[in-house]
mmCIF file of N, CA and C in Angstrom:
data_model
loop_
_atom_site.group_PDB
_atom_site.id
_atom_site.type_symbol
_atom_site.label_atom_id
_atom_site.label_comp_id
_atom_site.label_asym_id
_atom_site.label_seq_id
_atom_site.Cartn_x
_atom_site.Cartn_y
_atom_site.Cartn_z
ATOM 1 N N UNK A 1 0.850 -1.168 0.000
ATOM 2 C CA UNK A 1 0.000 0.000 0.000
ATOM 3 C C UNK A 1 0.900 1.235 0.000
ATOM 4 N N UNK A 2 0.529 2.067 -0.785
ATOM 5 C CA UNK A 2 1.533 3.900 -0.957
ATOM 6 C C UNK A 2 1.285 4.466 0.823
ATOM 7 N N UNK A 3 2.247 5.138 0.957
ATOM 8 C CA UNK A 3 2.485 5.685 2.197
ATOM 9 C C UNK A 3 2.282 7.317 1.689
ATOM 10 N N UNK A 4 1.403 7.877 3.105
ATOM 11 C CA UNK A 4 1.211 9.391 2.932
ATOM 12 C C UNK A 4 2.335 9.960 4.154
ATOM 13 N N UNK A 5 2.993 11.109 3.702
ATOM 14 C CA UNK A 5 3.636 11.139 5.220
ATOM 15 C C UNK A 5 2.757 12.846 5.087
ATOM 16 N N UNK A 6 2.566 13.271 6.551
ATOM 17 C CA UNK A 6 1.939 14.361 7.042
ATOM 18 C C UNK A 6 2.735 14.734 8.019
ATOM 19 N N UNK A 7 2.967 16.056 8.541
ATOM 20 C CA UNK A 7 3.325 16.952 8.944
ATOM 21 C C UNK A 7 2.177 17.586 10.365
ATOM 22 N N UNK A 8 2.243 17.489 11.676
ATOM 23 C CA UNK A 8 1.616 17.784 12.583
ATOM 24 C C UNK A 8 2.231 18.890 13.584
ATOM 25 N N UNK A 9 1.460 19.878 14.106
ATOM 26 C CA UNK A 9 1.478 20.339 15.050
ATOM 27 C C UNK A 9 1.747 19.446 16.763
ATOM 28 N N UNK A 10 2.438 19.934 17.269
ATOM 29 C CA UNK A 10 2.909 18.372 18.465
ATOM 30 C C UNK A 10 1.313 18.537 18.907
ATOM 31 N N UNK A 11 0.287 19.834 19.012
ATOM 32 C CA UNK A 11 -0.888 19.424 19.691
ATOM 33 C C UNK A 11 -1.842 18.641 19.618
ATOM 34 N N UNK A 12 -1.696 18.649 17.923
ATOM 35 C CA UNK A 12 -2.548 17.830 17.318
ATOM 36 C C UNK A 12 -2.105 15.929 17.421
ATOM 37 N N UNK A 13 -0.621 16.440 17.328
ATOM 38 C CA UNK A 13 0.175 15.016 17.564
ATOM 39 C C UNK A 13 -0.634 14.469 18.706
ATOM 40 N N UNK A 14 -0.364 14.994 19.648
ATOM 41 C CA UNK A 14 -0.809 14.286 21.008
ATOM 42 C C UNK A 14 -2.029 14.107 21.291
ATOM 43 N N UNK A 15 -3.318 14.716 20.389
ATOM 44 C CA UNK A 15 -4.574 14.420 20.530
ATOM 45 C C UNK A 15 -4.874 13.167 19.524
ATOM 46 N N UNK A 16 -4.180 12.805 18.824
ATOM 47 C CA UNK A 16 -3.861 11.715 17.932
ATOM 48 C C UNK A 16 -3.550 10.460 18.416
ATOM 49 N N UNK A 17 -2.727 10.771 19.239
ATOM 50 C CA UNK A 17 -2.154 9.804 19.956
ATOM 51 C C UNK A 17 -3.060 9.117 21.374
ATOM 52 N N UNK A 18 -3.716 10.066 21.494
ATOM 53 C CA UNK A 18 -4.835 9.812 22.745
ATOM 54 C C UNK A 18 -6.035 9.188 21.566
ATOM 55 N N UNK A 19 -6.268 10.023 20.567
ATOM 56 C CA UNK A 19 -7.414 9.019 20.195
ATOM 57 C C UNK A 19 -7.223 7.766 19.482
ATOM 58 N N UNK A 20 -5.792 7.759 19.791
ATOM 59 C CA UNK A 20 -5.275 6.359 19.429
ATOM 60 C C UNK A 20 -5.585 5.031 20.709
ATOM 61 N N UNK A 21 -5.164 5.564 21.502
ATOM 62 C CA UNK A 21 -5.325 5.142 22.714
ATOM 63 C C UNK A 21 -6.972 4.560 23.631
ATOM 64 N N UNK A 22 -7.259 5.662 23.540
ATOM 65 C CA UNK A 22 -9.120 5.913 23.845
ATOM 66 C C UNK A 22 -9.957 4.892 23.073
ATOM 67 N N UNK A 23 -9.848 5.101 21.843
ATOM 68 C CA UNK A 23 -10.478 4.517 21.361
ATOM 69 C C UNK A 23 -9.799 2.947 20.735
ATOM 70 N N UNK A 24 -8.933 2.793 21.021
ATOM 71 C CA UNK A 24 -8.078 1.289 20.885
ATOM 72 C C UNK A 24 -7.772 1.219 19.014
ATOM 73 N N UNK A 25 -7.329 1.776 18.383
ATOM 74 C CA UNK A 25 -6.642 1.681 17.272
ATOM 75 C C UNK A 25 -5.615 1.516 17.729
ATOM 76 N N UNK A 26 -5.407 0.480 16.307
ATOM 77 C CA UNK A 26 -4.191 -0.518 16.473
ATOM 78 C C UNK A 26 -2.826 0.410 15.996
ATOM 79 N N UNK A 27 -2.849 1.913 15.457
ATOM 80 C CA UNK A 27 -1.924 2.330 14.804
ATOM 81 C C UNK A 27 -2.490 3.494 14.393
ATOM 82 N N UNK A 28 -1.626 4.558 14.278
ATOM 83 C CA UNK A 28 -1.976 6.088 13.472
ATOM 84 C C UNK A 28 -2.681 5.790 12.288
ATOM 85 N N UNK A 29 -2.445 5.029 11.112
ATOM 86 C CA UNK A 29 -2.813 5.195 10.285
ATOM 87 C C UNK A 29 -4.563 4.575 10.402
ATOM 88 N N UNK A 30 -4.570 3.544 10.857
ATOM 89 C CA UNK A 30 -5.945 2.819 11.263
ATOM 90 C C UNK A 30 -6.784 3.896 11.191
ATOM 91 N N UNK A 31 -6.595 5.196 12.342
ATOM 92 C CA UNK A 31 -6.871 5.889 12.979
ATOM 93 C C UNK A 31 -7.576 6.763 11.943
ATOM 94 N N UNK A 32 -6.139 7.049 11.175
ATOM 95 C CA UNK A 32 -6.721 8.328 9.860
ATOM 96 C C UNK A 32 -7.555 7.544 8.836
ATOM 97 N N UNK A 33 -7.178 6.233 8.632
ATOM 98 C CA UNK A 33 -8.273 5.865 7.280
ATOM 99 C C UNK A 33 -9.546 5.825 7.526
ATOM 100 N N UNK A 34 -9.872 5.186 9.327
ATOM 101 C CA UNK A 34 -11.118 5.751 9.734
ATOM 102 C C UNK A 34 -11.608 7.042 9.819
ATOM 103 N N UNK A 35 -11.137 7.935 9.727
ATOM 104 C CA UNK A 35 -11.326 9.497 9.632
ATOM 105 C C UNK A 35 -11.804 10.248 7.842
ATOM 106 N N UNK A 36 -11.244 9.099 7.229
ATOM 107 C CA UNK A 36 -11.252 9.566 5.610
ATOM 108 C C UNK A 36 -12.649 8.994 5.533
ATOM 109 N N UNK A 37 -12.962 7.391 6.088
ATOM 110 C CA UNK A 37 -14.064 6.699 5.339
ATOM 111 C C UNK A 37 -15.332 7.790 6.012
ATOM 112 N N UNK A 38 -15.174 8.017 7.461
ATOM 113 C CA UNK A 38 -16.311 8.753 7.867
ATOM 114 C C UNK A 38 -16.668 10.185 7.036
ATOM 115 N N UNK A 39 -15.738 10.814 6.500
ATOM 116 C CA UNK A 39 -15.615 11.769 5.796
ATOM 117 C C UNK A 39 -16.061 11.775 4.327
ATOM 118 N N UNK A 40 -16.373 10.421 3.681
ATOM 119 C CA UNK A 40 -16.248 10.523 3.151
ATOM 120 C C UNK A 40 -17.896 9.457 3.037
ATOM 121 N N UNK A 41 -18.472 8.967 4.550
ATOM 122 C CA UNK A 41 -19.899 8.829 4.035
ATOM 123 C C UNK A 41 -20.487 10.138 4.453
ATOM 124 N N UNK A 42 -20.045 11.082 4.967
ATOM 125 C CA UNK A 42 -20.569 12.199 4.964
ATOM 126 C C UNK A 42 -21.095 13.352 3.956
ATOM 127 N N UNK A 43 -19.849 13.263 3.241
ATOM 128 C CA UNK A 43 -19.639 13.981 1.977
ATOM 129 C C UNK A 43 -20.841 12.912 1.001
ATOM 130 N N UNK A 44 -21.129 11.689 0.995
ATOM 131 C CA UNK A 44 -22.408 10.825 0.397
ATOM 132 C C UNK A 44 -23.618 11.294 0.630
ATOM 133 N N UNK A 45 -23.613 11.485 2.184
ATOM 134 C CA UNK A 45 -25.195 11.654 2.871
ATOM 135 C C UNK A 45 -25.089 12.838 2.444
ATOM 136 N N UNK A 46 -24.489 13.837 2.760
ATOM 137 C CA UNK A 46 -24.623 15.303 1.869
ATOM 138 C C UNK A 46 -25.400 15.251 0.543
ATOM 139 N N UNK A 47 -24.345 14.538 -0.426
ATOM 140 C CA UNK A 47 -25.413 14.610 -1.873
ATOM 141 C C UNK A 47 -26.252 13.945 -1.642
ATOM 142 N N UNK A 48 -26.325 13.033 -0.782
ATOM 143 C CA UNK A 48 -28.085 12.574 -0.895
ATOM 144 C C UNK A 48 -28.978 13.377 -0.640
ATOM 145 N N UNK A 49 -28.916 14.020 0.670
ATOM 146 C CA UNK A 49 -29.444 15.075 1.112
ATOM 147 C C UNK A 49 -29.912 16.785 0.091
ATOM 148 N N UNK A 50 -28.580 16.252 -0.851
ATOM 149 C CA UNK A 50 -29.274 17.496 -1.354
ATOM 150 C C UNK A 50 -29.316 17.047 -2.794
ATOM 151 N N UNK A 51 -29.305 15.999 -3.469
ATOM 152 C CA UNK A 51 -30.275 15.474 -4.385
ATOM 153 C C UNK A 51 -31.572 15.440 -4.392
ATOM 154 N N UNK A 52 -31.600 14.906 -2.828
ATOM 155 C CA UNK A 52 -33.527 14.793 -2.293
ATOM 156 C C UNK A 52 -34.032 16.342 -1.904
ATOM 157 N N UNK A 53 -33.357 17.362 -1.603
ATOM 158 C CA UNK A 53 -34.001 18.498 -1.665
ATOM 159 C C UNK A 53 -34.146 19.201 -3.341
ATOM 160 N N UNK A 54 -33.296 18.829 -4.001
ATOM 161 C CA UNK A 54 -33.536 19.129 -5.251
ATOM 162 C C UNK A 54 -34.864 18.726 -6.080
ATOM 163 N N UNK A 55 -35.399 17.149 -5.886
ATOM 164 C CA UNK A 55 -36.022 16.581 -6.647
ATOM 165 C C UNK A 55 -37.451 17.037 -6.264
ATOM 166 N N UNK A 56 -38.028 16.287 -6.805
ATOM 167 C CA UNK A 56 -39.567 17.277 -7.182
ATOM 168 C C UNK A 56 -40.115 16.114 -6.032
ATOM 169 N N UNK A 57 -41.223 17.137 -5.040
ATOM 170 C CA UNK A 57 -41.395 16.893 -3.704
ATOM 171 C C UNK A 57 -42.753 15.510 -4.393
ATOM 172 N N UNK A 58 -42.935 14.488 -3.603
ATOM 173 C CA UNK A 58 -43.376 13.478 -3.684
ATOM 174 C C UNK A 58 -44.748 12.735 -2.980
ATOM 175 N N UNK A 59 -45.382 12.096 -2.608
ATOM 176 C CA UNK A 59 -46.726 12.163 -1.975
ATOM 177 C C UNK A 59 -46.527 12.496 -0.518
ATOM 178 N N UNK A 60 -47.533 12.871 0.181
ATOM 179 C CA UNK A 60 -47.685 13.253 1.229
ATOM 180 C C UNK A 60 -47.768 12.278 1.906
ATOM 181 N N UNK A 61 -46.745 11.666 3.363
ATOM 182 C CA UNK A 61 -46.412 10.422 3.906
ATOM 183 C C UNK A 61 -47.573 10.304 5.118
ATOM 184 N N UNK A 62 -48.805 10.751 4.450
ATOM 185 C CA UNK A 62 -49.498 10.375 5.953
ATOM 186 C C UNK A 62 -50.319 8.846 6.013
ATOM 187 N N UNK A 63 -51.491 8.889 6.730
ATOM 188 C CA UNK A 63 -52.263 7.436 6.917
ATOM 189 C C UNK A 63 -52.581 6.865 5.896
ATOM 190 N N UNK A 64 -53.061 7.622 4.740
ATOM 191 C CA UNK A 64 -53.365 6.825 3.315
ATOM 192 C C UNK A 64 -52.183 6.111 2.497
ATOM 193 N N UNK A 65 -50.855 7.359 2.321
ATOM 194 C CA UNK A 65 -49.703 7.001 2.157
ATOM 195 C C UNK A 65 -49.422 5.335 2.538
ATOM 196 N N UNK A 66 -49.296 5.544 4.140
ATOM 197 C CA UNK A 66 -48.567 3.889 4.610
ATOM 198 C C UNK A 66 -49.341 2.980 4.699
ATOM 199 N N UNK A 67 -50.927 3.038 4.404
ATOM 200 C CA UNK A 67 -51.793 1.851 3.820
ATOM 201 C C UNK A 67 -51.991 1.367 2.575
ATOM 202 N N UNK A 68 -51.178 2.584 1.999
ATOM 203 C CA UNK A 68 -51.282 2.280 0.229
ATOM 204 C C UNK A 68 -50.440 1.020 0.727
ATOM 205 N N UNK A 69 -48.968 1.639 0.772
ATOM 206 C CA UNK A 69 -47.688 0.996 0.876
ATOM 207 C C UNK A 69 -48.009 -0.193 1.509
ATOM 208 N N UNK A 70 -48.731 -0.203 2.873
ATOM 209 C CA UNK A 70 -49.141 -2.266 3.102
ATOM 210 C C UNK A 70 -48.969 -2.475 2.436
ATOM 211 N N UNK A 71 -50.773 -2.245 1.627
ATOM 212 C CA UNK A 71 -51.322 -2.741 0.516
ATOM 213 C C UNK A 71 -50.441 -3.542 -0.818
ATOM 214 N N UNK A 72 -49.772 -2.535 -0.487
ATOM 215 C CA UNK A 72 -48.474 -3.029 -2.334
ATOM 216 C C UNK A 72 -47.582 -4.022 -1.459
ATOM 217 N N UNK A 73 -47.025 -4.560 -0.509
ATOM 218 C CA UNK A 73 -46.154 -5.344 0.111
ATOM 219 C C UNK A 73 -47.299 -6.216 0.723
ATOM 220 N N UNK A 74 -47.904 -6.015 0.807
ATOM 221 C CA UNK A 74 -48.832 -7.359 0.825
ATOM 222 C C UNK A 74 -49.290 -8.575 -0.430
ATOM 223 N N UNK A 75 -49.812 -7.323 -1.081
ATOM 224 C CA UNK A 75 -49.800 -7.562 -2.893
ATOM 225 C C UNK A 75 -48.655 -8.535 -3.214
ATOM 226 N N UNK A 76 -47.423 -7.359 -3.210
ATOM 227 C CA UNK A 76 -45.952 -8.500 -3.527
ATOM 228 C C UNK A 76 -45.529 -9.406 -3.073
ATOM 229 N N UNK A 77 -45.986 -10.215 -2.060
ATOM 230 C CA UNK A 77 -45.738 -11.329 -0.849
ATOM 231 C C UNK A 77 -47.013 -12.168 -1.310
ATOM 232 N N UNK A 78 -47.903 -12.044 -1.786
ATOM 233 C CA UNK A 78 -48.414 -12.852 -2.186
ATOM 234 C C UNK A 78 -49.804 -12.937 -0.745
ATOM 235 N N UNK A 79 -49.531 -11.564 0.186
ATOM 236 C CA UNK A 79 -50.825 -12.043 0.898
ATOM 237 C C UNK A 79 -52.240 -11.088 0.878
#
């Protein structure tokens, strides 16, 4: 695997090193790739979030709504 090397402030060093600790990662890097993946379902849920505010608003989710919806999963199950 390619190696990143980074450059730290000792403060940041040492809060690194504690959330190395705290939270039981096996190693700095563990540490940061978990930091990229969370970052990076964030940056996902974002465009989802604003795909779904973009798109054209959809039925109204009330009592008729989630009896339709039984209705069709009942339908598809065969009951």
């Amino acid at each position: 695997m390619p190696t990143m090397n980074i450059s730290l402030p000792e403060s940041l060093r040492a809060f690194v090193e504690d959330q190395i600790t705290q939270r039981r990662y096996g190693t700095t890097s563990e540490y940061v790739r978990d930091l990229i993946r969370r970052d990076q379902d964030r940056q996902h849920l974002r465009d989802l979030l604003l795909a779904g505010a973009a798109s054209e608003q959809g039925r109204v989710a009330d009592d008729r709504y989630f009896n339709d919806l039984r209705d069709e999963v009942d339908a598809a199950s065969g009951g």
